[in-house]
Coordinates of C-alpha atoms in Angstrom, one line a residue:
X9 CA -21.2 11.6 -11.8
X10 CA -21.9 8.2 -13.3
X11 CA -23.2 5.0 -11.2
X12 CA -19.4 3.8 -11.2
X13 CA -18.2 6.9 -9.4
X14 CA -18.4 6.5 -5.8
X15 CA -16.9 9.5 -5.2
X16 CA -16.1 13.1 -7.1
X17 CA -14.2 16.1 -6.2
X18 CA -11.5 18.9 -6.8
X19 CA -9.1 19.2 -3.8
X20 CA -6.5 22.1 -3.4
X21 CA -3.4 20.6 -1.6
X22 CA -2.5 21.9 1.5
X23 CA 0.7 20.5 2.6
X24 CA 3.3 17.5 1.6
X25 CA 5.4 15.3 3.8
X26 CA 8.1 13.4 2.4
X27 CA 10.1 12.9 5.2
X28 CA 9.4 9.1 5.9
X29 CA 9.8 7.5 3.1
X30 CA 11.5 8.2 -0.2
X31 CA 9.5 8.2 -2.7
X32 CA 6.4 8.5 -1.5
X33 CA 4.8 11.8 0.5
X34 CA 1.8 12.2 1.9
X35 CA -0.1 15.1 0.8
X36 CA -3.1 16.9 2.7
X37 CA -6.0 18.9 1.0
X38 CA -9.1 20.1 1.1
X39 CA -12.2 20.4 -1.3
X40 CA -12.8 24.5 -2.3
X41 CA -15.9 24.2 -0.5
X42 CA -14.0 23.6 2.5
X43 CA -16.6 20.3 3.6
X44 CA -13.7 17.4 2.6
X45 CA -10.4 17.0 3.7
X46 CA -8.2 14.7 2.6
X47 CA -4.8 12.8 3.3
X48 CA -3.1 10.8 0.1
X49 CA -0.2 8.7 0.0
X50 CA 1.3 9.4 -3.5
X51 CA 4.2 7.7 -5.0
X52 CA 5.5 11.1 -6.4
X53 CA 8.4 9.4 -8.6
X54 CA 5.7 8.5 -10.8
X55 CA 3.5 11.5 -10.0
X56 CA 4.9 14.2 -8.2
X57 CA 2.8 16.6 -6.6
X58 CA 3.2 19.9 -4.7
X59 CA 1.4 22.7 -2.3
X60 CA -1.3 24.0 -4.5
X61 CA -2.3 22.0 -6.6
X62 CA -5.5 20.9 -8.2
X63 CA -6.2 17.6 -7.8
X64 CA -9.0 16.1 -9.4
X65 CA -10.0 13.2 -7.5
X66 CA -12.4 10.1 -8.3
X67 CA -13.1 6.9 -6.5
X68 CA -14.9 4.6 -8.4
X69 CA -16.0 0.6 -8.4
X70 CA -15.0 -0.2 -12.0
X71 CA -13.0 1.4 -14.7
X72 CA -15.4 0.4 -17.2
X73 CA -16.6 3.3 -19.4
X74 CA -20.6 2.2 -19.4
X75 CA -20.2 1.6 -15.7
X76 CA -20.6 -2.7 -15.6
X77 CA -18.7 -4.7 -13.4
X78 CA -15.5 -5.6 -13.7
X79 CA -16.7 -9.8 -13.1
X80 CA -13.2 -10.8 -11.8
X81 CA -11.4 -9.2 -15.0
X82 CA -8.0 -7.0 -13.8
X83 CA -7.5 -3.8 -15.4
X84 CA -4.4 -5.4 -17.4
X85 CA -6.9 -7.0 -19.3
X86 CA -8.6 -4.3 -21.2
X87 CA -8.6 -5.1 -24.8
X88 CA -6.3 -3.2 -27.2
X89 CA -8.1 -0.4 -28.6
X90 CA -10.6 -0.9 -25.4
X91 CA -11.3 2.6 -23.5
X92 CA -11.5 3.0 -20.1
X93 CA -12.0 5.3 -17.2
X94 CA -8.2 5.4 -16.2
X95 CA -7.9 6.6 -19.9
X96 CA -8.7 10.0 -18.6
X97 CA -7.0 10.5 -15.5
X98 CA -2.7 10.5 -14.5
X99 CA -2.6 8.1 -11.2
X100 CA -5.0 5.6 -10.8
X101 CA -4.7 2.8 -8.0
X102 CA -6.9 -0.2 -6.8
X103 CA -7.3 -0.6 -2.7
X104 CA -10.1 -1.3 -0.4
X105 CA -11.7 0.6 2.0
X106 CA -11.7 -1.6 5.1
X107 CA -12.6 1.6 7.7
X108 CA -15.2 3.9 8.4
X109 CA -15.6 6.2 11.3
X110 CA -18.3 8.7 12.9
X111 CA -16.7 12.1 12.8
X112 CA -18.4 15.6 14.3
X113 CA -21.8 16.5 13.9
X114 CA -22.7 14.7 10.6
X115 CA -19.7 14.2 8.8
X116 CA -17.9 10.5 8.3
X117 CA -14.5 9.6 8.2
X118 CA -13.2 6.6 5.8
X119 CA -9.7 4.7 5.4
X120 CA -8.8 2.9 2.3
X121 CA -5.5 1.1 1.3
X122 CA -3.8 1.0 -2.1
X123 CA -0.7 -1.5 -1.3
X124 CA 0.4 0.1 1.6
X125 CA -0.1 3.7 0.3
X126 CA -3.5 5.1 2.6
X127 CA -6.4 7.1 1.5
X128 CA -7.8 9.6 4.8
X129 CA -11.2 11.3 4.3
X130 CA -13.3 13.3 6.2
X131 CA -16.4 15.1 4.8
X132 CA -20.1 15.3 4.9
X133 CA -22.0 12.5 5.5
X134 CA -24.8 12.8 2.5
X135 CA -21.3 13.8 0.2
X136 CA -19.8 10.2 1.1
X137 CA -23.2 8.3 1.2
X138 CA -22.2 6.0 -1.4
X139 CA -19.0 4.4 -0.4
X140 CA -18.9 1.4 1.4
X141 CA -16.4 -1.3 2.6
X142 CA -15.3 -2.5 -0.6
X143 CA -12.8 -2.6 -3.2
X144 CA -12.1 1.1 -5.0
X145 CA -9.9 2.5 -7.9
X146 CA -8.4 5.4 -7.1
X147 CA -8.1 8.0 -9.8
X148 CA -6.2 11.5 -10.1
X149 CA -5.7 14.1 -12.5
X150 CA -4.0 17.5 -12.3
X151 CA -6.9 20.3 -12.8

């Protein structure tokens, strides 16, 4: 996992809810080694997702490829030609995490938006170390 990556993982999903809205479900999963869990807001007309799959799942603080900052430039702005980190990956998404919670014995709990769509997780405390509250891009790819 490279300085960039906050956060690295494989989750199995679980369940999906699509009742509330309609195009977006939320989908619950946890990691094989059964220490994460996770809840996902997923637009699923652009990336539809169901019970059972893999999801490789990466939270990182830039998309940059050597890992440098992003210094205020949006990730419409990579040159043409330019690689990046969302190069490699099917749904990426920029939030923040604005909450972070004790959970049992010596896990933590976080919440981060992506426009409205929420981010839920739950896992072990040394796993989840380096997150703090601060802007995030999401990134998922089918594994």
């Amino acid at each position: 996992m490279a300085d960039s990556q906050l956060f690295e993982d494989t989750f199995t999903v679980t369940t999906t809810n699509s009742q509330k809205y309609d195009r977006v479900s939320r989908l619950s999963g946890n990691t094989e080694s059964g220490e994460t869990f996770m809840t996902l807001d997923v637009n699923t007309e652009l990336y539809p997702c169901a019970v059972g799959d893999r999801l490789h799942v990466v939270l990182a603080s830039t998309l940059s490829l050597d890992g440098s900052k992003d210094n205020n430039k949006g990730w419409r702005e990579v040159g043409s030609g330019e690689q990046s980190l969302a190069d490699l990956f099917e749904y990426v998404c920029h939030g923040k995490i604005y909450r972070f919670e004790d959970g049992e014995g010596d896990s933590i709990k976080f919440f981060t938006s992506f426009g409205g769509l929420l981010l839920y997780m739950e896992g072990p405390y040394k796993k989840l170390t380096p997150l703090k509250i601060d802007y995030v891009y999401l990134l998922i790819r089918k594994s």
